[in-house]
Structure formats: C-alpha cells, structure tokens
Amino acid sequence: MIHVNEIAIDEKAILAEMQYHPADSQQAAMLKAAESLVIGELFRQRAAELGLHVKDEMKDASDDDFLAALIDREVAIPEADETACATYYQQNPERFTTSPLLEVRHILLAAAPEDELDRVNGKMMAEQIIKQLHEGDDFGRLAQKHSACPSNATAGSLGQISRGQTVAEFERQVFTAEVGLMPHPVETRYGLHVVWVDRKIEGKQLPFAAVKDKIAAYLNEKVERKAVAQYIHTLIQDAEIKGFDFAVSDSPLLQ
C-alpha cells in the first residue's frame, strides 16, 4: 500500500495501471505504474488545493483538463525566441541539411546473417569481383551473373537513392564513400555487396526561415519537459509519501 499525503493507492489500482506501462519485467512495470499513480495523485491534490475542478476517480477523462490548467497556473515555461532558434540552427547544421543523393550500382552476394560459412564465402567472392573490376571487367556483366538482387536486370543499378531508402548498415558506409568502386565489400543483413558510386550530389543546408518554426516547437517542448520535471520534484519534496521511493525510479519524467 502506498500513501500520498494520507491518500491510499492500493495494489489493485497499481495492477490496473500496469497495462499502460509495458516493461521488461513485471516488477519494472509495477514500479512505473506506481510512480505514475503517485505523481498523478500529487497533481490531483495540488489542483484541488488551488480550487481546480478534479473528480474523485483515480483515473478519469477530466484529468488532462485539470492537469493542463494546473501546469498553466503553476509552471513558468518560457518560449524560445528567434535568437535561441538561430543559435540552435547554427550549432546543429547537420540537422537542417537535405540528404545527399547517390547514383549507385551494386552486386549482392546473398548470405543469411546466421550462416557464417556463407558469409565467409560471400566476402571472398566479393573481393574477387572487386579485383576483376579493377582489371577492367564489366560491372553489368558481373551483376547479371552473380547478383541476387532484382537490380541484376539493370546492370546492378539502384537508381538515385537518399538517406532512409536502404538499410542502415548499407547507408552508413555508402553515403560516406567517394565516387567510384568501393575498395571493400559492404556487409549487410542481406549479405555482401560490391558497390560502385556513379554520382554523388551533396546535401544542401535548408534556410533558417524554412525551419525556424520546427526549431521553436522542439525547443519549447524540451523546455516544457524540464520545467514540468522540476515541478514534479517540488511536489514530491513537499509531500509525505509512504511505500514508494522515487530514488529507485529511472523515469524520464524525473530526469
């Protein structure tokens, strides 16, 4: 049994709340559920003290309404001005740059991730193909002969690709490569790839005016989360809580 300023939260309420807090173990889910109910009760009690309308039920559709009113009344949340947005824009240029565009050909030597022998053989074959290409062999011919990708019908061409269109392990290596034949095979969950970058168009930084509103929304949300977390800390410190220890919680609400 947990008590929040003499108000009891029983095990039945915690078990019912657990469905909203999936976790790796039942104990972790119970901890998250209990924490959520304690914080919710602190909000409810403070709202009642201030004369805000709060129904008696532990969980109620009106909670969001009184909570918004409570936060609006009790928590000072400054909004990001243009200077703060411009500073963030200047300090994080990579976040506001369009994806590079690549024109790529590849030869896929398929090998399942768990098949170590196929992986070894695939790597050896890929290295042999790279050697043949250095000696002047035709990429399209080798793609048609060896590649397990449907692109083998178009000389291995993947066309023009941008970030997010291929698997992460392929993207990580190919988008940092120079134009031309990559000197080593690229390993992915699908197997080994011989890759030729035909063309690379570097990304361009978006103008500040185009992203200012998104930056402001991001910064405002970040500031609000921090301000609410500090407010929760204040409520916890001013309350008498028995049966629950926030020191063992790793909730992002309290970070």
XYZ file of C-alpha atoms in Angstrom:
255
model
C 0.000 0.000 0.000
C 1.238 3.450 -0.939
C 0.134 6.628 0.832
C 0.403 10.097 -0.678
C -0.369 12.676 1.997
C -2.639 10.103 3.696
C -4.408 9.187 0.433
C -4.012 5.445 -0.238
C -3.093 3.841 -3.547
C -3.746 0.110 -3.271
C -2.297 -2.833 -5.149
C -5.462 -3.218 -7.228
C -5.016 0.273 -8.668
C -1.351 -0.404 -9.429
C -2.150 -3.691 -11.186
C -4.813 -1.954 -13.287
C -2.361 0.812 -14.216
C 0.340 -1.668 -15.308
C -1.298 -2.190 -18.706
C -0.234 1.338 -19.667
C 3.429 0.775 -18.726
C 4.999 -2.142 -20.643
C 8.427 -3.111 -19.332
C 10.990 -5.904 -19.413
C 9.705 -7.401 -16.172
C 6.591 -7.365 -14.018
C 8.498 -5.624 -11.242
C 9.616 -2.832 -13.572
C 6.064 -2.418 -14.893
C 4.712 -2.224 -11.342
C 7.320 0.390 -10.454
C 6.372 2.542 -13.448
C 2.675 2.126 -12.726
C 3.080 3.041 -9.056
C 5.185 6.068 -9.929
C 2.590 7.258 -12.442
C -0.217 6.931 -9.889
C 1.779 8.733 -7.190
C 2.597 11.639 -9.500
C -0.997 11.738 -10.703
C -2.241 11.884 -7.115
C 0.180 14.700 -6.324
C -1.194 16.622 -9.303
C -4.774 15.967 -8.221
C -4.155 17.081 -4.671
C -2.404 20.259 -5.736
C -5.151 21.067 -8.237
C -7.778 20.585 -5.524
C -5.836 22.926 -3.219
C -5.965 25.589 -5.904
C -9.677 25.137 -6.447
C -9.393 23.483 -9.840
C -12.185 21.019 -10.583
C -10.986 17.451 -10.012
C -13.257 14.403 -9.954
C -12.859 11.752 -7.281
C -11.919 8.832 -9.528
C -8.238 7.882 -9.624
C -8.327 7.727 -13.423
C -10.749 9.999 -15.221
C -11.081 11.622 -18.619
C -11.124 15.024 -16.923
C -7.552 14.523 -15.648
C -5.975 16.012 -18.754
C -8.156 19.114 -18.416
C -7.223 19.899 -14.836
C -3.606 18.948 -15.446
C -3.305 21.435 -18.300
C -4.851 24.117 -16.105
C -2.531 23.203 -13.233
C 0.608 23.348 -15.373
C -0.519 26.602 -16.941
C -1.033 28.140 -13.497
C 1.951 26.736 -11.607
C 4.760 26.224 -14.133
C 6.561 29.068 -15.847
C 7.514 27.877 -19.338
C 9.451 30.458 -21.365
C 9.104 30.251 -25.137
C 12.135 30.069 -27.413
C 12.787 33.413 -29.088
C 14.339 33.928 -32.512
C 17.825 34.310 -31.030
C 17.616 30.914 -29.307
C 16.300 29.316 -32.501
C 19.054 30.883 -34.598
C 21.722 29.689 -32.137
C 20.389 26.128 -32.278
C 20.309 26.294 -36.082
C 23.934 27.455 -36.244
C 25.152 24.865 -33.733
C 23.407 21.913 -35.410
C 23.785 22.408 -39.179
C 23.659 18.658 -39.892
C 20.060 18.540 -38.646
C 18.970 21.028 -41.267
C 20.762 19.664 -44.306
C 18.993 17.734 -47.030
C 20.139 14.190 -47.677
C 22.871 13.648 -50.278
C 21.702 11.927 -53.443
C 23.677 8.986 -54.788
C 23.520 7.063 -58.028
C 24.641 3.570 -57.101
C 25.190 0.148 -58.657
C 25.715 -2.977 -56.599
C 26.206 -6.705 -56.785
C 24.591 -8.642 -53.923
C 26.091 -11.937 -52.839
C 23.287 -13.188 -50.614
C 24.139 -14.708 -47.233
C 21.920 -15.087 -44.180
C 23.198 -13.307 -41.038
C 23.449 -16.562 -39.083
C 25.232 -18.523 -41.847
C 28.897 -17.891 -41.073
C 30.193 -20.114 -43.873
C 28.074 -18.335 -46.485
C 29.294 -15.012 -45.117
C 32.935 -16.016 -45.432
C 32.405 -17.370 -48.937
C 30.433 -14.282 -49.921
C 33.196 -11.993 -48.740
C 35.809 -13.951 -50.672
C 33.660 -13.840 -53.824
C 33.022 -10.109 -53.388
C 36.741 -9.430 -53.072
C 37.356 -11.476 -56.219
C 34.728 -9.461 -58.111
C 36.306 -6.194 -56.947
C 39.636 -7.469 -58.263
C 38.043 -8.328 -61.617
C 36.520 -4.855 -61.843
C 39.906 -3.252 -61.184
C 41.239 -5.358 -64.047
C 38.608 -3.937 -66.390
C 35.759 -6.434 -66.237
C 32.252 -5.117 -66.931
C 30.118 -4.342 -63.868
C 26.845 -5.082 -65.631
C 28.026 -8.472 -66.817
C 29.182 -9.438 -63.322
C 25.944 -8.137 -61.764
C 23.865 -10.222 -64.140
C 25.980 -13.278 -63.399
C 26.377 -13.028 -59.606
C 23.905 -10.603 -58.032
C 20.947 -11.955 -56.050
C 19.172 -8.597 -56.273
C 16.473 -7.885 -58.907
C 18.673 -4.947 -59.956
C 20.832 -7.528 -61.757
C 18.469 -6.987 -64.710
C 19.566 -3.329 -64.923
C 23.337 -3.847 -64.576
C 23.057 -3.640 -60.795
C 21.659 -0.103 -60.792
C 19.715 1.033 -57.715
C 18.999 4.344 -59.371
C 19.113 7.507 -57.302
C 18.878 6.963 -53.536
C 18.748 9.231 -50.493
C 19.126 8.542 -46.780
C 16.419 6.310 -45.349
C 15.805 4.331 -48.530
C 18.240 1.498 -47.786
C 19.116 -0.460 -44.642
C 21.195 1.385 -42.057
C 24.340 -0.724 -42.401
C 24.407 -0.153 -46.168
C 23.665 3.551 -45.838
C 26.287 4.113 -43.151
C 29.109 3.038 -45.457
C 27.870 4.039 -48.895
C 26.931 7.639 -48.054
C 30.452 8.320 -46.782
C 32.134 6.730 -49.807
C 33.848 8.562 -52.647
C 32.619 8.314 -56.226
C 33.812 5.124 -57.888
C 34.242 1.495 -56.897
C 34.280 0.968 -53.129
C 37.528 -0.830 -52.259
C 35.927 -3.283 -49.814
C 32.646 -5.235 -49.767
C 29.768 -3.743 -47.782
C 28.252 -6.226 -45.344
C 24.539 -6.034 -44.514
C 21.814 -8.312 -43.174
C 21.288 -9.478 -46.773
C 24.858 -10.484 -47.490
C 27.909 -8.882 -49.124
C 27.642 -6.035 -51.612
C 30.099 -4.879 -54.248
C 29.249 -1.198 -54.645
C 30.022 1.393 -57.299
C 29.002 5.007 -56.645
C 28.442 6.639 -60.016
C 27.442 10.084 -58.799
C 27.125 11.966 -55.536
C 25.153 15.172 -55.030
C 25.913 16.666 -51.628
C 23.049 17.767 -49.401
C 22.230 21.445 -49.008
C 21.561 23.315 -45.811
C 17.960 24.474 -45.512
C 17.475 28.222 -44.932
C 16.757 29.279 -41.358
C 13.378 30.719 -42.319
C 12.235 27.309 -43.561
C 12.983 25.515 -40.279
C 12.551 28.253 -37.653
C 9.059 27.128 -36.607
C 10.149 23.491 -36.211
C 13.145 24.552 -34.121
C 10.928 26.710 -31.907
C 8.480 23.827 -31.389
C 11.340 21.452 -30.500
C 12.972 23.886 -28.063
C 9.645 24.778 -26.450
C 8.818 21.100 -25.901
C 12.263 20.485 -24.413
C 11.926 23.439 -22.029
C 8.413 22.364 -21.047
C 9.551 18.813 -20.202
C 12.323 20.175 -17.998
C 10.043 22.676 -16.274
C 7.391 20.031 -15.576
C 10.047 17.630 -14.236
C 11.253 20.337 -11.855
C 7.671 20.986 -10.779
C 7.161 17.272 -10.060
C 10.326 17.329 -7.945
C 8.896 20.209 -5.934
C 5.605 18.385 -5.350
C 7.480 15.246 -4.254
C 9.673 17.172 -1.839
C 6.678 18.895 -0.259
C 4.637 15.696 0.092
C 4.594 12.891 2.619
C 4.884 9.698 0.601
C 4.951 6.268 2.243
C 5.516 2.959 0.482
C 7.260 4.300 -2.617
C 10.814 5.511 -3.115
C 11.473 7.830 -6.068
C 15.203 7.225 -5.583
C 14.856 3.862 -7.353
C 12.979 5.339 -10.308
C 14.620 5.991 -13.655
C 11.603 7.698 -15.170
C 12.284 10.285 -17.892
C 9.672 12.423 -16.109
C 12.179 12.959 -13.355
C 15.304 13.496 -15.437
